[in-house]
Coordinates of C-alpha atoms in Angstrom, one line a residue:
Chain A
M170 CA 0.0 0.0 0.0
T171 CA 2.7 2.4 1.0
Q172 CA 4.8 1.4 -1.9
I173 CA 2.1 2.3 -4.4
D174 CA 1.4 5.6 -2.7
Y175 CA 5.1 6.4 -2.9
L176 CA 5.2 5.6 -6.6
D177 CA 2.2 7.7 -7.3
Q178 CA 3.7 10.7 -5.6
T179 CA 7.0 10.6 -7.5
G180 CA 5.0 10.0 -10.7
G181 CA 3.0 13.1 -10.1
A182 CA 6.0 15.2 -9.3
L183 CA 7.8 14.1 -12.5
S184 CA 4.9 14.8 -14.8
E185 CA 4.6 18.3 -13.3
V186 CA 8.3 19.0 -14.1
V187 CA 7.9 17.7 -17.7
Q188 CA 4.7 19.8 -18.3
S189 CA 5.6 22.7 -20.6
E190 CA 2.4 24.7 -20.3
P191 CA 2.2 27.3 -17.5
V192 CA 0.1 26.0 -14.7
V193 CA -2.3 28.5 -13.2
P194 CA -3.0 27.3 -9.6
V195 CA -6.6 27.4 -8.6
V196 CA -7.0 30.0 -6.0
R197 CA -8.3 28.0 -3.1
R198 CA -9.9 29.8 -0.2
K199 CA -8.3 28.5 3.0
R200 CA -10.9 26.9 5.2
S201 CA -9.8 27.2 8.7
V202 CA -11.2 24.8 11.3
S203 CA -11.4 27.4 14.0
V204 CA -13.4 29.8 11.8
G205 CA -15.8 27.0 11.0
L206 CA -16.2 26.1 14.6
S207 CA -16.7 29.8 15.4
W208 CA -19.5 30.1 13.0
S209 CA -21.1 26.9 14.4
W210 CA -20.9 28.2 17.9
L211 CA -22.4 31.6 17.0
V212 CA -25.2 30.0 15.0
L213 CA -25.9 27.7 18.0
V214 CA -26.1 30.5 20.4
V215 CA -28.2 32.7 18.2
V216 CA -30.7 30.0 17.4
L217 CA -31.0 28.8 21.0
A218 CA -31.4 32.4 22.2
A219 CA -34.0 33.1 19.6
L220 CA -36.0 29.9 20.3
V221 CA -35.6 29.8 24.1
P222 CA -39.3 30.6 24.9
L223 CA -40.2 27.6 22.8
L224 CA -37.6 25.3 24.5
P225 CA -38.6 23.0 27.4
V226 CA -36.7 25.1 29.9
S227 CA -38.2 27.1 32.8
D228 CA -38.3 30.8 32.9
F229 CA -35.3 32.8 34.0
D230 CA -36.9 34.1 37.1
V231 CA -38.5 31.0 38.7
A232 CA -36.9 28.3 40.7
A233 CA -36.4 25.2 38.7
G234 CA -34.7 23.0 41.3
P235 CA -32.9 23.1 44.6
P236 CA -30.5 26.1 45.0
R237 CA -26.9 25.5 43.9
T238 CA -27.4 22.2 42.1
P239 CA -24.1 21.5 40.4
P240 CA -24.2 20.9 36.6
G241 CA -24.8 17.4 35.5
F242 CA -26.6 15.2 33.0
G243 CA -29.6 13.1 34.0
N244 CA -31.5 15.8 35.9
G245 CA -33.2 17.1 32.9
L246 CA -32.6 20.1 30.6
D247 CA -33.2 22.7 33.3
L248 CA -30.5 21.4 35.5
L249 CA -28.0 20.7 32.8
L250 CA -25.8 23.6 33.8
G251 CA -26.9 23.6 37.4
T252 CA -28.9 26.2 39.3
D253 CA -28.0 29.5 41.0
N254 CA -28.3 30.7 44.6
F255 CA -32.1 30.9 44.1
G256 CA -32.5 27.6 42.3
R257 CA -33.0 29.3 39.0
S258 CA -31.9 27.3 35.9
E259 CA -28.4 28.4 34.8
L260 CA -29.1 27.2 31.2
S261 CA -32.2 29.3 31.0
R262 CA -30.5 32.3 32.4
I263 CA -27.5 31.9 30.0
L264 CA -29.9 31.8 27.0
Y265 CA -32.0 34.7 28.1
G266 CA -28.7 36.5 28.9
A267 CA -27.5 35.8 25.4
R268 CA -30.6 37.6 24.1
V269 CA -29.5 40.8 25.9
S270 CA -25.8 40.5 24.9
L271 CA -26.6 39.7 21.3
V272 CA -29.4 42.2 20.8
V273 CA -27.3 45.0 22.4
G274 CA -24.2 44.1 20.5
L275 CA -25.9 43.7 17.2
V276 CA -28.1 46.7 17.4
A277 CA -25.5 49.1 18.8
G278 CA -22.9 47.7 16.4
T279 CA -25.1 48.1 13.3
V280 CA -26.4 51.5 14.2
A281 CA -22.9 52.8 14.9
F282 CA -21.7 51.2 11.7
V283 CA -24.3 53.1 9.7
I284 CA -23.8 56.5 11.4
G285 CA -20.0 56.1 11.7
T286 CA -19.6 55.1 8.0
F287 CA -21.8 58.0 6.9
L288 CA -19.8 60.6 9.0
G289 CA -16.5 59.1 7.9
L290 CA -17.5 59.4 4.3
L291 CA -18.5 63.1 4.8
A292 CA -15.3 63.9 6.6
G293 CA -13.0 62.0 4.2
Y294 CA -14.8 63.3 1.0
F295 CA -15.3 66.9 1.8
G296 CA -12.3 67.6 4.0
R297 CA -11.8 71.1 5.3
W298 CA -14.2 72.2 8.1
V299 CA -16.5 69.2 7.8
D300 CA -13.5 67.0 8.4
A301 CA -12.2 69.2 11.2
V302 CA -15.4 69.2 13.2
I303 CA -16.0 65.4 12.8
T304 CA -12.4 64.5 13.6
Y305 CA -12.3 66.7 16.7
V306 CA -15.5 65.2 18.1
T307 CA -14.2 61.7 17.3
D308 CA -10.9 62.4 19.0
A309 CA -12.7 63.8 22.0
L310 CA -14.9 60.7 22.3
L311 CA -11.8 58.5 21.9
A312 CA -10.1 60.4 24.7
F313 CA -12.2 58.6 27.2
P314 CA -11.1 55.1 28.3
P315 CA -14.1 53.1 26.9
L316 CA -15.5 51.9 30.2
I317 CA -15.2 55.4 31.8
L318 CA -17.3 56.8 28.9
L319 CA -19.9 54.2 29.5
L320 CA -19.9 54.8 33.2
S321 CA -20.3 58.5 32.8
I322 CA -23.3 57.9 30.5
S323 CA -24.8 55.5 33.0
A324 CA -24.3 58.1 35.7
V325 CA -27.0 60.3 34.1
T326 CA -29.4 57.7 32.7
K327 CA -31.6 55.1 34.2
P328 CA -30.2 51.7 33.1
S329 CA -32.5 50.1 30.6
L330 CA -32.1 48.2 27.3
F331 CA -32.6 51.4 25.4
T332 CA -30.1 53.6 27.3
L333 CA -27.5 50.8 27.3
T334 CA -27.8 50.4 23.6
V335 CA -27.5 54.2 23.0
G336 CA -24.4 54.4 25.2
L337 CA -22.7 51.5 23.5
T338 CA -23.6 53.0 20.1
I339 CA -21.9 56.3 21.1
L340 CA -18.9 54.3 22.3
V341 CA -18.1 52.6 19.0
I342 CA -19.2 55.3 16.5
P343 CA -15.7 56.9 16.6
S344 CA -13.9 53.7 15.5
F345 CA -16.2 53.4 12.4
V346 CA -15.7 57.1 11.6
R347 CA -12.0 56.7 11.6
L348 CA -12.0 53.6 9.5
S349 CA -14.5 55.0 7.0
R350 CA -12.7 58.3 6.8
A351 CA -9.3 56.8 6.2
N352 CA -10.7 54.5 3.4
T353 CA -12.6 57.4 1.8
I354 CA -9.5 59.5 1.6
S355 CA -7.6 56.7 -0.1
W356 CA -10.4 56.2 -2.7
R357 CA -11.3 59.8 -3.3
S358 CA -8.4 60.7 -5.5
R359 CA -8.6 57.7 -7.7
E360 CA -9.0 58.0 -11.5
F361 CA -12.5 56.6 -11.6
V362 CA -13.7 59.2 -9.1
R363 CA -12.2 62.0 -11.1
A364 CA -13.7 60.6 -14.2
A365 CA -17.1 60.5 -12.6
R366 CA -16.7 64.1 -11.5
N367 CA -15.6 65.2 -15.0
M368 CA -18.7 63.6 -16.4
G369 CA -20.7 65.9 -14.2
A370 CA -21.6 63.6 -11.3
T371 CA -22.7 65.4 -8.1
S372 CA -21.0 64.9 -4.8
P373 CA -23.8 62.8 -3.3
R374 CA -23.8 60.6 -6.4
I375 CA -20.0 60.2 -6.3
I376 CA -20.1 59.3 -2.6
R377 CA -23.0 56.8 -3.1
R378 CA -22.0 55.2 -6.4
E379 CA -18.2 55.4 -6.6
I380 CA -16.8 55.6 -3.0
L381 CA -19.4 53.8 -0.8
P382 CA -19.2 50.4 -2.6
N383 CA -15.4 50.4 -2.1
V384 CA -15.4 51.6 1.5
L385 CA -18.3 49.3 2.7
P386 CA -16.6 45.9 2.6
T387 CA -13.6 47.1 4.5
V388 CA -15.5 48.8 7.2
A389 CA -18.1 46.1 7.5
S390 CA -15.4 43.5 8.0
Y391 CA -14.7 45.1 11.3
L392 CA -18.3 44.6 12.5
P393 CA -17.7 41.2 14.2
L394 CA -14.7 42.6 16.1
V395 CA -16.8 45.6 17.2
I396 CA -19.7 43.4 18.3
A397 CA -17.3 41.3 20.3
S398 CA -16.0 44.4 22.1
L399 CA -19.6 45.6 22.6
I400 CA -20.5 42.2 24.3
V401 CA -17.4 42.7 26.5
A402 CA -18.5 46.2 27.3
E403 CA -22.1 45.2 28.1
G404 CA -20.7 42.4 30.2
S405 CA -18.4 44.7 32.1
L406 CA -21.3 47.1 32.9
S407 CA -23.5 44.3 34.1
F408 CA -20.7 42.9 36.1
L409 CA -20.4 46.3 37.9
G410 CA -24.2 46.3 38.4
L411 CA -24.8 49.2 36.0
G412 CA -26.2 47.2 33.1
I413 CA -29.7 45.8 32.5
P414 CA -31.4 45.8 35.9
A415 CA -32.4 42.6 37.6
P416 CA -34.2 40.2 37.3
T417 CA -33.4 40.1 33.6
P418 CA -30.3 37.9 33.4
S419 CA -27.1 39.0 31.7
W420 CA -23.7 37.2 31.4
G421 CA -21.8 39.8 33.3
G422 CA -24.4 40.0 36.0
M423 CA -24.3 36.2 36.4
I424 CA -20.5 36.2 36.9
A425 CA -20.9 39.0 39.4
A426 CA -23.6 37.2 41.3
G427 CA -21.5 34.0 41.3
K428 CA -18.2 35.5 42.4
D429 CA -19.2 35.6 46.1
S430 CA -19.8 31.8 46.1
L431 CA -16.6 31.0 44.1
D432 CA -15.3 28.9 47.0
D433 CA -18.1 26.4 47.1
A434 CA -20.0 26.8 43.8
A435 CA -17.3 27.8 41.3
Y436 CA -19.5 26.6 38.3
L437 CA -21.7 29.7 38.9
V438 CA -18.7 31.7 37.6
L439 CA -17.2 29.2 35.3
V440 CA -20.3 28.4 33.2
P441 CA -21.0 32.0 32.1
S442 CA -17.3 32.7 31.8
V443 CA -16.8 29.9 29.3
V444 CA -19.9 31.1 27.3
V445 CA -18.6 34.7 27.2
F446 CA -15.1 33.5 26.2
L447 CA -16.4 31.3 23.4
T448 CA -18.7 33.9 22.0
V449 CA -16.1 36.7 22.1
F450 CA -13.4 34.3 20.7
A451 CA -15.7 33.2 17.9
L452 CA -16.5 36.7 16.9
N453 CA -12.9 37.7 16.9
Q454 CA -11.9 34.7 14.8
I455 CA -14.7 35.5 12.3
G456 CA -13.7 39.1 12.3
D457 CA -10.0 38.3 11.7
S458 CA -10.9 36.0 8.8
L459 CA -13.2 38.6 7.2
R460 CA -10.6 41.3 7.6
A461 CA -8.0 39.2 5.9
R462 CA -10.3 39.0 2.9
F463 CA -11.7 42.5 2.7
D464 CA -9.3 44.9 4.3
R465 CA -6.4 45.8 2.0
T466 CA -4.5 47.5 4.8
A467 CA -4.5 44.4 7.0
S468 CA -3.1 42.0 4.4
D469 CA 0.6 42.3 5.5
Chain B
M1297 CA 10.2 67.6 14.5
T1298 CA 9.7 71.2 13.5
L1299 CA 8.6 73.8 16.0
S1300 CA 5.4 74.6 14.1
G1301 CA 4.5 71.0 13.9
T1302 CA 5.0 70.6 17.6
L1303 CA 2.9 73.7 18.3
R1304 CA 0.1 72.4 16.0
K1305 CA 0.0 69.1 17.8
V1306 CA -0.1 70.7 21.2
A1307 CA -2.8 73.2 20.1
R1308 CA -4.8 70.2 18.7
S1309 CA -4.7 68.3 21.9
V1310 CA -5.7 71.4 23.9
L1311 CA -8.7 71.7 21.7
V1312 CA -9.5 68.0 22.3
V1313 CA -9.1 68.5 26.0
L1314 CA -11.6 71.4 25.9
L1315 CA -14.1 69.4 24.0
V1316 CA -13.7 66.4 26.3
T1317 CA -14.2 68.4 29.5
F1318 CA -17.2 70.2 27.9
M1319 CA -18.8 66.9 27.1
V1320 CA -18.3 65.8 30.7
V1321 CA -19.8 68.9 32.2
A1322 CA -22.6 69.1 29.7
L1323 CA -23.5 65.4 30.1
L1324 CA -23.7 65.5 33.8
S1325 CA -25.6 68.8 33.9
L1326 CA -28.3 66.9 32.1
A1327 CA -28.5 64.4 35.0
P1328 CA -32.2 63.7 35.6
G1329 CA -32.3 63.8 39.4
S1330 CA -30.6 67.2 39.7
V1331 CA -27.7 67.9 42.0
A1332 CA -30.0 70.0 44.2
T1333 CA -32.3 67.1 44.9
I1334 CA -29.3 64.9 45.9
I1335 CA -28.0 67.6 48.3
L1336 CA -31.4 68.3 49.9
G1337 CA -32.3 64.6 50.2
P1338 CA -35.9 63.4 50.8
A1339 CA -36.8 66.7 52.5
A1340 CA -36.6 68.5 49.2
T1341 CA -39.6 70.7 48.2
P1342 CA -39.9 72.0 44.6
E1343 CA -39.2 75.6 46.0
S1344 CA -36.1 74.7 47.9
V1345 CA -34.8 72.7 44.9
A1346 CA -35.4 75.7 42.6
A1347 CA -33.7 78.0 45.1
L1348 CA -30.6 75.8 45.4
N1349 CA -30.5 75.3 41.6
E1350 CA -30.3 79.1 41.3
E1351 CA -27.7 79.4 44.0
L1352 CA -25.5 76.7 42.4
G1353 CA -25.8 78.2 39.0
L1354 CA -27.5 75.1 37.6
N1355 CA -30.1 77.2 35.8
D1356 CA -27.4 78.9 33.7
P1357 CA -26.9 78.0 30.1
V1358 CA -24.5 75.0 29.8
F1359 CA -21.8 77.2 28.3
V1360 CA -21.8 79.4 31.3
Q1361 CA -21.7 76.4 33.6
Y1362 CA -18.8 75.1 31.6
W1363 CA -16.9 78.3 31.8
D1364 CA -17.3 78.4 35.6
W1365 CA -16.2 74.8 35.9
L1366 CA -13.2 75.4 33.6
V1367 CA -12.0 78.5 35.5
N1368 CA -12.3 76.6 38.8
A1369 CA -10.6 73.6 37.3
L1370 CA -7.7 75.7 36.1
H1371 CA -7.3 77.0 39.7
G1372 CA -7.1 73.4 40.9
D1373 CA -10.6 73.2 42.1
L1374 CA -12.8 70.3 40.8
G1375 CA -15.5 71.0 43.3
T1376 CA -16.4 69.2 46.5
S1377 CA -18.2 65.8 46.9
L1378 CA -21.9 66.1 47.5
L1379 CA -21.7 63.3 50.1
T1380 CA -18.4 63.7 52.0
D1381 CA -17.7 67.4 51.4
L1382 CA -14.1 66.5 50.6
P1383 CA -12.5 68.4 47.7
V1384 CA -12.5 66.1 44.6
T1385 CA -8.9 66.9 43.9
E1386 CA -8.0 65.5 47.4
M1387 CA -10.0 62.3 46.7
I1388 CA -8.2 61.9 43.4
A1389 CA -4.8 62.4 45.0
D1390 CA -5.8 59.8 47.6
R1391 CA -6.8 57.2 45.1
L1392 CA -4.4 57.8 42.2
P1393 CA -1.4 56.0 43.8
V1394 CA -3.3 52.7 43.9
T1395 CA -4.4 52.8 40.3
L1396 CA -1.0 54.0 39.2
E1397 CA 0.8 51.2 41.0
L1398 CA -1.6 48.6 39.6
A1399 CA -1.2 49.9 36.0
L1400 CA 2.6 50.1 36.2
L1401 CA 2.9 46.7 37.9
A1402 CA 0.6 45.2 35.2
Q1403 CA 2.8 46.7 32.5
V1404 CA 6.0 45.3 34.1
I1405 CA 4.5 41.8 34.3
A1406 CA 3.2 42.1 30.8
L1407 CA 6.5 43.2 29.3
G1408 CA 8.4 40.5 31.4
I1409 CA 6.3 37.8 29.8
A1410 CA 5.6 39.2 26.4
V1411 CA 9.1 40.2 25.3
P1412 CA 10.7 36.8 25.7
L1413 CA 7.7 35.1 24.1
A1414 CA 7.9 37.5 21.1
V1415 CA 11.6 37.0 20.7
A1416 CA 11.2 33.2 20.8
A1417 CA 8.3 33.4 18.3
A1418 CA 10.1 35.7 15.9
A1419 CA 13.4 33.8 16.0
R1420 CA 11.6 31.0 13.9
P1421 CA 8.4 32.3 12.3
G1422 CA 6.0 29.5 11.6
S1423 CA 7.7 27.1 14.1
V1424 CA 5.8 25.2 16.7
V1425 CA 6.7 27.8 19.3
D1426 CA 5.4 30.6 17.1
R1427 CA 2.1 29.0 16.3
F1428 CA 1.5 27.9 19.8
T1429 CA 2.2 31.4 21.3
S1430 CA 0.1 33.2 18.7
A1431 CA -2.8 30.8 19.3
I1432 CA -2.6 31.4 23.0
A1433 CA -2.3 35.2 22.4
S1434 CA -5.4 35.4 20.2
A1435 CA -7.3 33.3 22.7
S1436 CA -6.3 35.4 25.7
L1437 CA -7.3 38.6 23.8
S1438 CA -10.8 37.2 23.9
I1439 CA -10.9 37.0 27.7
P1440 CA -12.5 40.1 29.2
A1441 CA -11.3 41.3 32.6
F1442 CA -14.6 40.4 34.3
V1443 CA -14.0 36.8 33.2
A1444 CA -10.3 36.6 33.8
A1445 CA -10.2 38.1 37.2
P1446 CA -12.7 35.8 39.0
I1447 CA -11.1 32.8 37.3
L1448 CA -7.7 33.8 38.5
V1449 CA -9.0 34.3 42.0
Y1450 CA -10.5 30.9 41.9
F1451 CA -7.4 29.1 40.8
L1452 CA -4.6 31.2 42.3
A1453 CA -6.2 32.5 45.5
L1454 CA -8.8 29.9 46.5
Q1455 CA -7.4 26.6 45.1
L1456 CA -3.6 27.2 45.4
D1457 CA -3.9 29.8 48.2
L1458 CA -1.0 31.9 46.8
F1459 CA -2.6 35.3 47.1
P1460 CA -5.3 37.0 49.3
V1461 CA -8.8 37.0 47.7
S1462 CA -9.2 40.8 48.0
G1463 CA -8.2 43.8 50.0
W1464 CA -5.3 46.3 49.7
N1465 CA -2.2 46.8 51.8
D1466 CA -0.7 50.3 51.3
L1467 CA 2.9 50.7 50.4
S1468 CA 3.4 52.2 53.9
E1469 CA 2.8 48.8 55.4
G1470 CA 5.9 47.5 53.7
L1471 CA 6.7 46.3 50.2
G1472 CA 6.0 42.6 50.9
P1473 CA 2.4 42.9 52.1
N1474 CA 1.8 45.6 49.4
L1475 CA 3.0 43.3 46.6
E1476 CA 1.1 40.4 48.0
S1477 CA -2.2 42.3 47.6
A1478 CA -1.2 43.9 44.3
L1479 CA 0.2 41.0 42.3
L1480 CA -2.9 39.1 41.5
P1481 CA -5.0 42.1 40.4
A1482 CA -2.0 43.3 38.4
F1483 CA -1.7 39.9 36.7
A1484 CA -5.4 39.9 35.9
I1485 CA -5.0 43.3 34.2
A1486 CA -1.8 42.2 32.5
L1487 CA -3.3 39.2 30.8
A1488 CA -4.8 41.0 27.8
E1489 CA -1.7 43.3 27.6
I1490 CA 0.6 40.3 27.3
A1491 CA -1.1 39.1 24.2
A1492 CA -1.3 42.6 22.6
F1493 CA 2.4 43.3 23.3
Q1494 CA 3.5 39.8 22.2
R1495 CA 1.7 40.1 18.9
L1496 CA 3.0 43.6 18.1
L1497 CA 6.6 42.9 18.9
R1498 CA 6.6 39.6 17.1
T1499 CA 5.3 41.2 13.9
D1500 CA 7.8 44.1 14.1
L1501 CA 10.7 41.7 14.8
V1502 CA 9.9 39.4 11.9
S1503 CA 9.8 42.3 9.5
T1504 CA 13.0 43.8 10.9
L1505 CA 14.8 40.4 10.5
R1506 CA 14.0 40.5 6.8
E1507 CA 16.1 43.7 6.3
D1508 CA 19.4 43.7 4.4
Y1509 CA 21.6 44.8 7.4
I1510 CA 20.4 41.7 9.3
A1511 CA 21.6 39.5 6.5
A1512 CA 24.9 41.4 6.5
A1513 CA 25.3 40.9 10.2
R1514 CA 24.6 37.2 9.9
A1515 CA 27.0 36.9 6.9
K1516 CA 29.7 38.4 9.1
G1517 CA 29.2 35.4 11.4
M1518 CA 27.5 37.0 14.3
S1519 CA 25.6 34.7 16.5
P1520 CA 21.8 34.6 16.1
S1521 CA 21.2 35.8 19.6
F1522 CA 23.6 38.8 19.2
V1523 CA 21.8 39.7 15.9
M1524 CA 18.4 39.4 17.6
M1525 CA 19.2 41.5 20.7
R1526 CA 21.7 44.1 19.3
H1527 CA 20.6 44.6 15.7
A1528 CA 16.9 43.7 15.5
F1529 CA 15.4 44.4 18.9
R1530 CA 15.9 48.1 19.2
P1531 CA 14.5 49.2 15.8
S1532 CA 11.6 46.8 16.4
S1533 CA 10.6 48.2 19.7
F1534 CA 9.2 51.5 18.7
S1535 CA 5.6 50.5 18.1
L1536 CA 5.8 48.6 21.4
I1537 CA 6.9 51.7 23.3
T1538 CA 4.0 53.6 21.7
L1539 CA 1.5 51.0 22.6
L1540 CA 3.0 50.8 26.1
A1541 CA 2.5 54.5 26.7
I1542 CA -1.0 54.5 25.3
S1543 CA -2.2 51.5 27.1
T1544 CA -0.8 52.8 30.4
G1545 CA -3.0 55.9 29.9
R1546 CA -5.9 53.6 29.1
L1547 CA -5.3 51.6 32.2
L1548 CA -5.8 54.6 34.4
G1549 CA -9.5 54.2 33.6
G1550 CA -9.3 50.5 32.7
T1551 CA -8.7 49.0 36.1
V1552 CA -12.3 49.6 37.1
I1553 CA -13.4 45.9 37.0
V1554 CA -10.3 44.6 38.8
E1555 CA -10.5 47.3 41.4
T1556 CA -14.2 46.6 42.1
L1557 CA -13.6 42.8 42.2
F1558 CA -10.7 43.0 44.6
S1559 CA -12.1 46.0 46.5
L1560 CA -9.0 48.1 45.9
P1561 CA -9.2 51.8 46.8
G1562 CA -8.3 53.2 43.3
L1563 CA -9.7 55.7 40.8
G1564 CA -12.0 53.2 39.1
S1565 CA -13.8 52.0 42.2
L1566 CA -14.1 55.7 43.1
V1567 CA -16.0 56.3 39.9
V1568 CA -18.3 53.3 40.3
N1569 CA -19.1 54.1 43.9
S1570 CA -19.8 57.7 43.1
I1571 CA -22.2 56.6 40.3
T1572 CA -24.0 54.3 42.7
A1573 CA -24.2 57.1 45.2
R1574 CA -25.2 59.6 42.5
D1575 CA -22.3 61.9 43.6
V1576 CA -22.2 63.7 40.2
V1577 CA -19.5 66.2 41.1
V1578 CA -17.0 63.4 41.9
V1579 CA -17.8 61.5 38.7
Q1580 CA -17.4 64.7 36.7
G1581 CA -14.0 65.5 38.3
V1582 CA -12.5 62.0 38.1
V1583 CA -13.7 61.4 34.5
A1584 CA -12.4 64.7 33.4
F1585 CA -9.1 64.0 35.1
I1586 CA -8.7 60.6 33.5
A1587 CA -9.5 61.9 30.1
V1588 CA -7.1 64.8 30.3
V1589 CA -4.3 62.6 31.5
Y1590 CA -5.0 60.2 28.6
V1591 CA -4.9 62.9 26.0
A1592 CA -1.7 64.4 27.5
L1593 CA 0.0 61.0 27.4
N1594 CA -1.0 60.4 23.8
T1595 CA 0.3 63.8 22.8
A1596 CA 3.6 63.2 24.7
V1597 CA 4.0 59.9 22.9
D1598 CA 3.3 61.5 19.6
L1599 CA 6.0 64.2 20.2
G1600 CA 8.5 61.8 21.8
Y1601 CA 8.4 59.4 18.9
G1602 CA 10.8 61.6 16.9
L1603 CA 13.3 61.6 19.8
L1604 CA 13.4 57.8 19.8
D1605 CA 13.5 57.0 16.1
P1606 CA 15.9 59.1 14.0
R1607 CA 14.1 57.9 10.8
V1608 CA 10.9 59.7 11.8
R1609 CA 12.9 62.9 12.6
K1610 CA 14.4 62.9 9.1
E1611 CA 11.1 62.2 7.3
V1612 CA 9.5 65.1 9.0
K1613 CA 12.3 67.5 8.1
A1614 CA 12.4 66.5 4.5

């Protein structure tokens, strides 16, 4: 068996050398195992979180079993990941918590993406005072360490899903403005843009038809990374007790609630920690792979 | 760097500082439960609130309020706490050393681990060591502080009993007890920094090692370690130094989670406690302080870059 394999290989190599026509290798997209696994994890979390009211698990705010039941099979779905200090199902709380994290991350990320890209296009395309105003406000927002900015927003608002999302949106708009502005500047002086202008295209049309299609993929490829950082930010706020108010569960809040019983019920911290890690890691892996494909500046 | 270039950069950051502080003052003057209701407590009547608002100047337009705040701040007065009546500057001075020590200790730990790892990875790009460290690095970049800190507490403090679970011993109680209480929190902060530093230095080292003068040094028969440390390391370390300075500034406000978890008396826990207690004046003062320091540090890095790297200096002059 090995003998034949060996012969086959040398045969293949020889015929390649003899071949006189140029061989154009098929460009094969690298399929990475970790990116595949990342997509599977995200799809799993999203589907389960979306369907959780239909699943045979109890509500997040009622006792499903004795308090502090450690995770284990054989006790039914509700007790799969154990119960918390009040006997509420950890699995149910993780899944309802996923809804908060995902909705906040997705909505804040997308809204910031739209607003930030638009402002970046304006700043990069028009330059001068438009650019100056937008850049200064962006710089000022970036001058706050992220969590401090969120904290000062939560100091003046009542924590709710809406204010949380607004705060997180403000937090990440500057990153999108910078990305979109830098990309716009590099496309704005290209020949096809000048050609469009010479043919009499107006600025709105040039921005929409010539520049936007080129800027969009690059900026959008950062979206998963931003959503990951938003989930971290939401988790940090909930951990500090300044996120979504109880009894709505959130991953950060679950870790904070479990940290006092680390000594005798460590799974209360470990379970949500693993879920947060896997989700953030998956989003980062997907973001990196998308960036490698769509961001020209990140290719080296 | 030319003088006008320096001036322009300084003027730019002064403008950013003004904008930042304006945002802080404007944001907090919008606070729904106004400062007056907090001061007067439950005994507040609409009339007394209105009177106190007038007295404190809270009915003035936001620009006037900002001007008053700015003038006071420039005289070193950030107001007094609504709860404790202590000057905010005093509270900051009280808390700053803890946060500063945590941040610096975290950076020292991060550098001590990241630099050897980066050198080992860059020595043979694509090797097992390289792939292993970069996998670990990208994984640990995905561990938020609120996940890392409790897990470190669980394993290092509770299971192995190496460190205390929480609490803070001041430096005045001796270096030993101080470090004992500071090491674990600093390590929790350092975790993400290690990965970031390692990635950056590795990339820069790999690209430096492709330069012609490295090939020349190798051709002269110099040992790989000599080439690495004496020829490649210094020119590769500039972006790392930049990141180091920026992230130190960021850590001034980024130790919130760890300070809260370990109940350390730093700036971050001061902000969180003040928010919970609705002590708006303290929040305002501390946030403004952190943001201004952060901008100042970034500007200093920007200006200092030319001093470190002669190539940047020449480019600017040309």
